[in-house]
mmCIF file with all atom_site columns, C-alpha atoms in Angstrom:
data_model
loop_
_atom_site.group_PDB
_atom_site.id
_atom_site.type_symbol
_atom_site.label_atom_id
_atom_site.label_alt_id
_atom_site.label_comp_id
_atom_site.label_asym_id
_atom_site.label_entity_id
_atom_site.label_seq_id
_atom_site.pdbx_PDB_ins_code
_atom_site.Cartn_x
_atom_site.Cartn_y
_atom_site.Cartn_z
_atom_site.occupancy
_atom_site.B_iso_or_equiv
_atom_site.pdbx_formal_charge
_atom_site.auth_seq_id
_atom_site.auth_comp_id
_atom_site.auth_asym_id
_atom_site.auth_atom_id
_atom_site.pdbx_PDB_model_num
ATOM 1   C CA . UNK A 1 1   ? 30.997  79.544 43.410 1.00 71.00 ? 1   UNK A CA 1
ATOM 2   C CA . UNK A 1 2   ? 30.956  76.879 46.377 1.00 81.00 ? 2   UNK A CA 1
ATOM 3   C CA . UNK A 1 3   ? 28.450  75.759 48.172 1.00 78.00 ? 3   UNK A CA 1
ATOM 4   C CA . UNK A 1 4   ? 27.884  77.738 50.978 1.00 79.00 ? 4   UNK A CA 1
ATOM 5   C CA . UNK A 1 5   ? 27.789  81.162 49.225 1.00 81.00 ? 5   UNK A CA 1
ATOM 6   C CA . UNK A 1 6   ? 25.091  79.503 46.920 1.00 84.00 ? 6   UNK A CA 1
ATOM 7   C CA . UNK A 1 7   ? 22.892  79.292 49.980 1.00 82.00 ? 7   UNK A CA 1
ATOM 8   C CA . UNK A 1 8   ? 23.510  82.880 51.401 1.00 81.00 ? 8   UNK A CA 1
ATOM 9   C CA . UNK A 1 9   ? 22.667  84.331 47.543 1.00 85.00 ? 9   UNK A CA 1
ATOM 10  C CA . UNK A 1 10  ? 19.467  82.283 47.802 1.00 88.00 ? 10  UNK A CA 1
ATOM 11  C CA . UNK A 1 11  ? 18.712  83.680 51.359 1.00 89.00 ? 11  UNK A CA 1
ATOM 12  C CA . UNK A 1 12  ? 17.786  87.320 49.694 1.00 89.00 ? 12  UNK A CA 1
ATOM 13  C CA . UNK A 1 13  ? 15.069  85.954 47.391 1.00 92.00 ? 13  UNK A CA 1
ATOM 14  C CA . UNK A 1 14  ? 13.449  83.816 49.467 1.00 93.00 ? 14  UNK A CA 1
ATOM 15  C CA . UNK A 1 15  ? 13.183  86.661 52.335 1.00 93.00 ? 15  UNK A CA 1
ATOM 16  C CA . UNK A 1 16  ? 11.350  88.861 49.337 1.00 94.00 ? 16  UNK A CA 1
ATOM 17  C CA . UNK A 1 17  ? 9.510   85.835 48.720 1.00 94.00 ? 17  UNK A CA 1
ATOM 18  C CA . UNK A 1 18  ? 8.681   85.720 52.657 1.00 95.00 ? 18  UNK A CA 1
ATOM 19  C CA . UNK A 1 19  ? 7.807   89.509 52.554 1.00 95.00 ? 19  UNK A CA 1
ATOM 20  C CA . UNK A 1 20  ? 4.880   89.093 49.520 1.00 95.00 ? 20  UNK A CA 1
ATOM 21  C CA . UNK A 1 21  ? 3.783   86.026 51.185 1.00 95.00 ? 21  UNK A CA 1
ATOM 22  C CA . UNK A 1 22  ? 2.606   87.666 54.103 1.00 95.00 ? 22  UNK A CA 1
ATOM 23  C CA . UNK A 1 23  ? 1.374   90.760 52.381 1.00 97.00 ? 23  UNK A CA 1
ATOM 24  C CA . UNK A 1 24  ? -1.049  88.235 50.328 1.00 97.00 ? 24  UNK A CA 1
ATOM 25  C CA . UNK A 1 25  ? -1.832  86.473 53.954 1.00 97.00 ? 25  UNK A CA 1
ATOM 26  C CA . UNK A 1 26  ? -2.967  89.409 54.954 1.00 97.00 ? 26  UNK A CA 1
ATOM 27  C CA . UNK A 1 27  ? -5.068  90.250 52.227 1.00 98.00 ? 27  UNK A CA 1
ATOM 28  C CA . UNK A 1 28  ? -6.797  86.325 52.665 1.00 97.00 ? 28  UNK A CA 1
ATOM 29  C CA . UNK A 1 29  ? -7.280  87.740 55.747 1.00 98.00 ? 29  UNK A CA 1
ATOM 30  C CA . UNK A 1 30  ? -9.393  90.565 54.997 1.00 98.00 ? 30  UNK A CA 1
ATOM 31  C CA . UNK A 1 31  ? -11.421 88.769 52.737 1.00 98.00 ? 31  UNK A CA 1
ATOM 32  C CA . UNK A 1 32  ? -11.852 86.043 55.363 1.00 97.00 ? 32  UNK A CA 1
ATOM 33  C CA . UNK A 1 33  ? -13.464 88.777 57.633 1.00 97.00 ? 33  UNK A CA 1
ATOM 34  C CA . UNK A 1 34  ? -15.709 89.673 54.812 1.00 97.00 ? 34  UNK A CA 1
ATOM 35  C CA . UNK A 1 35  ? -17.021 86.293 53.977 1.00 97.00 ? 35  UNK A CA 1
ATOM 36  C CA . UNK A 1 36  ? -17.537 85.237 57.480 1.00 97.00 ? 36  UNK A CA 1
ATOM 37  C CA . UNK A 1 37  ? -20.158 83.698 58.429 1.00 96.00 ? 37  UNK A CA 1
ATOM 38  C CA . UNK A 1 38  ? -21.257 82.270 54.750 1.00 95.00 ? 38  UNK A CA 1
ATOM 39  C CA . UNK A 1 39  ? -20.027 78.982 53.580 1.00 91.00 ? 39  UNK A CA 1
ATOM 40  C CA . UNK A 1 40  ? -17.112 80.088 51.637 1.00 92.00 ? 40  UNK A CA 1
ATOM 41  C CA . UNK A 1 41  ? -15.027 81.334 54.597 1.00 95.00 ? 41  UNK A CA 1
ATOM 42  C CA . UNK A 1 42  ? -14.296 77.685 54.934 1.00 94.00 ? 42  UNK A CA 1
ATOM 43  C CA . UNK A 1 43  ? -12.245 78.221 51.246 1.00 95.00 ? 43  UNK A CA 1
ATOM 44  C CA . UNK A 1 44  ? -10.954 81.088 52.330 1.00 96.00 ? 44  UNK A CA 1
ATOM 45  C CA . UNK A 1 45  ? -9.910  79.887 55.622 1.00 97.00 ? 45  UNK A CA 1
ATOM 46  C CA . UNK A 1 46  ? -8.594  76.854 54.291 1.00 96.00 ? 46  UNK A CA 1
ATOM 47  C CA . UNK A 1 47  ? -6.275  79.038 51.817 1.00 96.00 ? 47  UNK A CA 1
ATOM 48  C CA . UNK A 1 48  ? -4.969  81.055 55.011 1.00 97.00 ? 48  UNK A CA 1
ATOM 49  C CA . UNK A 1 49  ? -3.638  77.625 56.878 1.00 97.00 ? 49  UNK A CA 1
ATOM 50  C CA . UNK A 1 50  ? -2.125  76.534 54.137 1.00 96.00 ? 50  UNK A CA 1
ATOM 51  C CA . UNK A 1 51  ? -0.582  79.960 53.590 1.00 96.00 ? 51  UNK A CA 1
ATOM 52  C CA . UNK A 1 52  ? 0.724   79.989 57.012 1.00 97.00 ? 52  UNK A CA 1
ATOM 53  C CA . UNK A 1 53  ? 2.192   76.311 56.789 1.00 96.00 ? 53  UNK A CA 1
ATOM 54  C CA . UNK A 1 54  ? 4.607   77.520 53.429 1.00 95.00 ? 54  UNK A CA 1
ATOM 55  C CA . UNK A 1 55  ? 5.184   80.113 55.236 1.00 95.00 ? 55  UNK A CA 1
ATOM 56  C CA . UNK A 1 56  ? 6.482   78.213 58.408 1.00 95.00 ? 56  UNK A CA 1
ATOM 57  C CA . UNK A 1 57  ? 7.938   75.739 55.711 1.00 94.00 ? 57  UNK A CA 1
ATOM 58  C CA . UNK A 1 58  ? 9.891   78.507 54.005 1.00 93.00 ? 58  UNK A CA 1
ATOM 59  C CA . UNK A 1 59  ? 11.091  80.217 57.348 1.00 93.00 ? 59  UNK A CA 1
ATOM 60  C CA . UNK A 1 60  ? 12.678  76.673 58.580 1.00 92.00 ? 60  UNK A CA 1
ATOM 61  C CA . UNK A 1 61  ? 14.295  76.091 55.228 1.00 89.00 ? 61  UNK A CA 1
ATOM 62  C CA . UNK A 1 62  ? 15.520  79.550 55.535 1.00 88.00 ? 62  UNK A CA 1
ATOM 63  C CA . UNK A 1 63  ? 16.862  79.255 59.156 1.00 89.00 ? 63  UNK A CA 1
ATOM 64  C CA . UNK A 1 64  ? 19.040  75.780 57.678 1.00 86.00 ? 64  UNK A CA 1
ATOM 65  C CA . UNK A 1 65  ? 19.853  77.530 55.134 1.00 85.00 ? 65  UNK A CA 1
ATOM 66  C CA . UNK A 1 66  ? 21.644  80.810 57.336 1.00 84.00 ? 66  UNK A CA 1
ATOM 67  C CA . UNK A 1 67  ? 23.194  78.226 59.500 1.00 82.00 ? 67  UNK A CA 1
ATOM 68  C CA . UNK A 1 68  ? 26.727  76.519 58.688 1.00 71.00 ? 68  UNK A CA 1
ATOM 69  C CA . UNK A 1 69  ? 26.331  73.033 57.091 1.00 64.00 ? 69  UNK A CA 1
ATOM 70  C CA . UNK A 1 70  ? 27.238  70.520 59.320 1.00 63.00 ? 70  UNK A CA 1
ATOM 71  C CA . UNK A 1 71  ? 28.097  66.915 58.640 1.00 45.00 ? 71  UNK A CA 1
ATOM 72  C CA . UNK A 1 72  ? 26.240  63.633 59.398 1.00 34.00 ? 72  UNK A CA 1
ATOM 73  C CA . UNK A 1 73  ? 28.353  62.639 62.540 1.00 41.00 ? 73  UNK A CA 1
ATOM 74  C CA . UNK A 1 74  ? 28.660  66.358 63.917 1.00 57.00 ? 74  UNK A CA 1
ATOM 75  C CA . UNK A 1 75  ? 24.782  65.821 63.728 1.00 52.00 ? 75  UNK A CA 1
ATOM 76  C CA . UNK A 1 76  ? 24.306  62.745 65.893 1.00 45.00 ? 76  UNK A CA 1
ATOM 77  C CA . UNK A 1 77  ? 22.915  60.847 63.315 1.00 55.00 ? 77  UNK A CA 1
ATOM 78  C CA . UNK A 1 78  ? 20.631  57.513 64.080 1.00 58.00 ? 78  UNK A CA 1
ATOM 79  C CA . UNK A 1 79  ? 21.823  56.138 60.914 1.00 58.00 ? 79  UNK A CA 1
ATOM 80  C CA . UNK A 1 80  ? 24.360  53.469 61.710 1.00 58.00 ? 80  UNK A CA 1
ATOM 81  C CA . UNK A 1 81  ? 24.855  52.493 57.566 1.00 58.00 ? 81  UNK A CA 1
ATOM 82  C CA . UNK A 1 82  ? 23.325  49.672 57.708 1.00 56.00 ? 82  UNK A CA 1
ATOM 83  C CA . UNK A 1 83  ? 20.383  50.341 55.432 1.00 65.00 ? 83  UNK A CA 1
ATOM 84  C CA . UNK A 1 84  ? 17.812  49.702 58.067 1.00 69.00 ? 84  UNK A CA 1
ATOM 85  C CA . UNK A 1 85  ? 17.239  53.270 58.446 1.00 81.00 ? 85  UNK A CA 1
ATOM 86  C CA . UNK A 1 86  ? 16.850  53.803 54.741 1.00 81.00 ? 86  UNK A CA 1
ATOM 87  C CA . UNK A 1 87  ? 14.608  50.372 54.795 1.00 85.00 ? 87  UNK A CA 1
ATOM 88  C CA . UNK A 1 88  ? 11.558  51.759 57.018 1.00 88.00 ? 88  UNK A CA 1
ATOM 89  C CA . UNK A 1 89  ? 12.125  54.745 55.085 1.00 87.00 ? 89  UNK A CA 1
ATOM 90  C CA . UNK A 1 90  ? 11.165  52.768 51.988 1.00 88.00 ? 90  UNK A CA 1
ATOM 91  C CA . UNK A 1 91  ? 8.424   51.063 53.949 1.00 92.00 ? 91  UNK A CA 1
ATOM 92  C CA . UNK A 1 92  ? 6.385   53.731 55.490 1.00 93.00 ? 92  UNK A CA 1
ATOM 93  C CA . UNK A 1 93  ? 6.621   55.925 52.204 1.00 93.00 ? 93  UNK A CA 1
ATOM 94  C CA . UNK A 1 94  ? 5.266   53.352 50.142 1.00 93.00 ? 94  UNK A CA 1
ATOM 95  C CA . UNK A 1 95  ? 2.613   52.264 52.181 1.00 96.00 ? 95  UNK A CA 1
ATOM 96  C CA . UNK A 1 96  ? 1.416   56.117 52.587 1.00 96.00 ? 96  UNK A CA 1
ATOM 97  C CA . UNK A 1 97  ? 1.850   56.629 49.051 1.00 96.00 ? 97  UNK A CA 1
ATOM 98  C CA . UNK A 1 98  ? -1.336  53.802 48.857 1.00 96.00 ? 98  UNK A CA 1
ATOM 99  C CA . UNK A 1 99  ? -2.801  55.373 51.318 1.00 97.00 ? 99  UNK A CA 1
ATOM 100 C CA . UNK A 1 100 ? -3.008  58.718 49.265 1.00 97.00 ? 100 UNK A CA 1
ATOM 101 C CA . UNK A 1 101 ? -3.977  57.068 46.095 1.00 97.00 ? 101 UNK A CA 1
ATOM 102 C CA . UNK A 1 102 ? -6.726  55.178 48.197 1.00 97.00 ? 102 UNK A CA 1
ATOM 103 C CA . UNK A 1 103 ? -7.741  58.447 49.265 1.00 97.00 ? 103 UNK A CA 1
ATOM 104 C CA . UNK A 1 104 ? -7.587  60.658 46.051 1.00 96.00 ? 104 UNK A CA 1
ATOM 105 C CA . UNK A 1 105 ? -10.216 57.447 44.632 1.00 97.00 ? 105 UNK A CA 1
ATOM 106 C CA . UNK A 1 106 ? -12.167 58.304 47.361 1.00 96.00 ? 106 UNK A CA 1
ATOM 107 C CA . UNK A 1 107 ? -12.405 61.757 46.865 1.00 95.00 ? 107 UNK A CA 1
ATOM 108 C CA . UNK A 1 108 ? -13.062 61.188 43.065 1.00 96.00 ? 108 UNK A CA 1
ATOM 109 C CA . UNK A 1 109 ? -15.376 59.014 44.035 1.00 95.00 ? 109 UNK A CA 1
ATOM 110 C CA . UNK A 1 110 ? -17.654 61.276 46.345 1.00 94.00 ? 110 UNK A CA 1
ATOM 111 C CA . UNK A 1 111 ? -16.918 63.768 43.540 1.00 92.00 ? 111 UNK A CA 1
ATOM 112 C CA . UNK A 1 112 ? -19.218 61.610 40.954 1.00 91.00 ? 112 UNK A CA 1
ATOM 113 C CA . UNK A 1 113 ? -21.888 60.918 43.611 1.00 89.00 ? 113 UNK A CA 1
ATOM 114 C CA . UNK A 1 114 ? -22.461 64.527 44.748 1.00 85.00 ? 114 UNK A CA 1
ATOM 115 C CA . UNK A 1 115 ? -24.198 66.266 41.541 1.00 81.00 ? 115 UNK A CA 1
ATOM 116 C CA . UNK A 1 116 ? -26.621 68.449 43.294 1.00 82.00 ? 116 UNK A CA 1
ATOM 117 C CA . UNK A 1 117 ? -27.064 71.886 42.341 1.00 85.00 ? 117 UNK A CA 1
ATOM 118 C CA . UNK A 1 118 ? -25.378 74.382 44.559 1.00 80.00 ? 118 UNK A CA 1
ATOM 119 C CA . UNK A 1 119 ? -22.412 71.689 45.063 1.00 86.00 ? 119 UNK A CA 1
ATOM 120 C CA . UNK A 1 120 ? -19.965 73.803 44.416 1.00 89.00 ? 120 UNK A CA 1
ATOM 121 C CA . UNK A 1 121 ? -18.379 74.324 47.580 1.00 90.00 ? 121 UNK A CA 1
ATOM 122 C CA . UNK A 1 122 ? -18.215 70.865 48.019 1.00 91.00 ? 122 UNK A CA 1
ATOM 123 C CA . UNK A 1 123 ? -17.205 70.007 44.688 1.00 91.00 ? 123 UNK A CA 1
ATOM 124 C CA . UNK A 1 124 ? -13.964 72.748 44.702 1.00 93.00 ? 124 UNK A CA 1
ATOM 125 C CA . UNK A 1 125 ? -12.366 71.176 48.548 1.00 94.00 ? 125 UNK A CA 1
ATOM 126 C CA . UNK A 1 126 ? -12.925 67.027 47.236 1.00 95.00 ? 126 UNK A CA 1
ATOM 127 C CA . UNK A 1 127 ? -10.809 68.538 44.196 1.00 96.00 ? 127 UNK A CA 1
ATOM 128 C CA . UNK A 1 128 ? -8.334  70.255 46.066 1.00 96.00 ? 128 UNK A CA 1
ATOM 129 C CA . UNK A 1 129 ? -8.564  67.451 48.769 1.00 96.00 ? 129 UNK A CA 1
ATOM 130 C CA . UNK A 1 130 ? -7.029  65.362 45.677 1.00 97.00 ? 130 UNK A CA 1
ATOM 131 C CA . UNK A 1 131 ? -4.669  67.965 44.296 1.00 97.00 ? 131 UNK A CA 1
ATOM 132 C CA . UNK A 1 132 ? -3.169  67.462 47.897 1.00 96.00 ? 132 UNK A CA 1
ATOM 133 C CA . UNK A 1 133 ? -3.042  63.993 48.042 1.00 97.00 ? 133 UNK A CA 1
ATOM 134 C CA . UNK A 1 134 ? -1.001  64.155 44.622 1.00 96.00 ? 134 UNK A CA 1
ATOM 135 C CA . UNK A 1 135 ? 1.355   66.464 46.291 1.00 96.00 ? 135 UNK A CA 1
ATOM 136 C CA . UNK A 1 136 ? 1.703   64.432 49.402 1.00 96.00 ? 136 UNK A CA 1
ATOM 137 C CA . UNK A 1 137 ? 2.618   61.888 46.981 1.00 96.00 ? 137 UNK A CA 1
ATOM 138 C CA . UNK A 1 138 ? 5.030   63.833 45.552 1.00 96.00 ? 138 UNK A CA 1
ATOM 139 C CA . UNK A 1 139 ? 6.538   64.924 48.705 1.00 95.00 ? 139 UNK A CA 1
ATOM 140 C CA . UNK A 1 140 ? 6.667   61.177 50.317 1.00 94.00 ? 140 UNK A CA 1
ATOM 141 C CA . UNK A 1 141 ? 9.005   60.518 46.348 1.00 93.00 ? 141 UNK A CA 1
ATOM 142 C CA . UNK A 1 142 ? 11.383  63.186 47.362 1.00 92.00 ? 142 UNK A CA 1
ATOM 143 C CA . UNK A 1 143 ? 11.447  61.714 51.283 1.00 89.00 ? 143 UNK A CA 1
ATOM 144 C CA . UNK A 1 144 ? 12.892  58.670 49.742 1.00 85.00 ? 144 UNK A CA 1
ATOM 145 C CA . UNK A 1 145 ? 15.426  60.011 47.688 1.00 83.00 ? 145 UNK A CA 1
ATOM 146 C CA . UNK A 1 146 ? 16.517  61.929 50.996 1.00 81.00 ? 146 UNK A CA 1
ATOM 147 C CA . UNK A 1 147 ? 19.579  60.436 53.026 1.00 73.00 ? 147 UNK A CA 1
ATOM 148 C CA . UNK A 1 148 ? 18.453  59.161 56.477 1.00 62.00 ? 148 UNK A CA 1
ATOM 149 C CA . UNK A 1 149 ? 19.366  61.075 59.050 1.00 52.00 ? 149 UNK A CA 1
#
């Protein structure tokens, strides 16, 4: 199978994919309206945006992935081959990736010095504010493996 029926076969499951994730959206929704105004909407609300971002993620993948591949050159690519592209690249991804571990430590280390009762809330977003970090990490790995373009 070549390449470009690959990507229309993977259009149909991602638009199903689409389809449940804005049914669940939704739902977030609802229970946003019926937390509101307590402390935990900020969870729920926090859920919501990063629902809509996959979602806006997914749709532009989705939108490449119904258009017909073009090349490098038909592209108007700033890459000239010389590896400077591919050097900043290198540069600004490692120096975020610090800047991600740096702030993971951080978050860990607010984590340890807030051990009141009823921290919960704040306890649950440093955690996730870490879980994040790891997956900008991960993201900023794949960015460098990525031809520049």
């Amino acid at each position: 199978m070549n390449a470009k029926k690959e990507r229309e076969l993977f259009v149909r499951p991602l638009e199903r994919h689409l389809e449940r994730k804005n049914r669940i959206l939704g739902e977030y929704r609802a229970l946003s309206e019926i937390v509101e105004g307590s402390p935990v909407v900020l969870l729920v609300d926090w859920v919501i945006a990063e629902g809509e971002a996959h979602r806006n993620i997914l749709c532009s993948i989705m939108k490449d992935l119904k258009q017909p591949r073009q090349e490098q050159e038909e592209k108007g690519s700033k890459n000239d081959g010389s590896g400077m592209e591919e050097g900043r690249i290198v540069f600004w991804t490692v120096k975020l990736q610090f800047y991600e571990e740096r702030f993971a430590a951080d978050c860990l280390y607010l984590k340890s010095q807030a051990c009141w009762e009823g921290g919960e809330l704040l306890d649950a977003v440093l955690d996730a504010m870490v879980m994040d970090s790891k997956k900008h990490q991960r993201l900023l790995l794949a960015l460098e493996k990525i031809p520049a373009y």
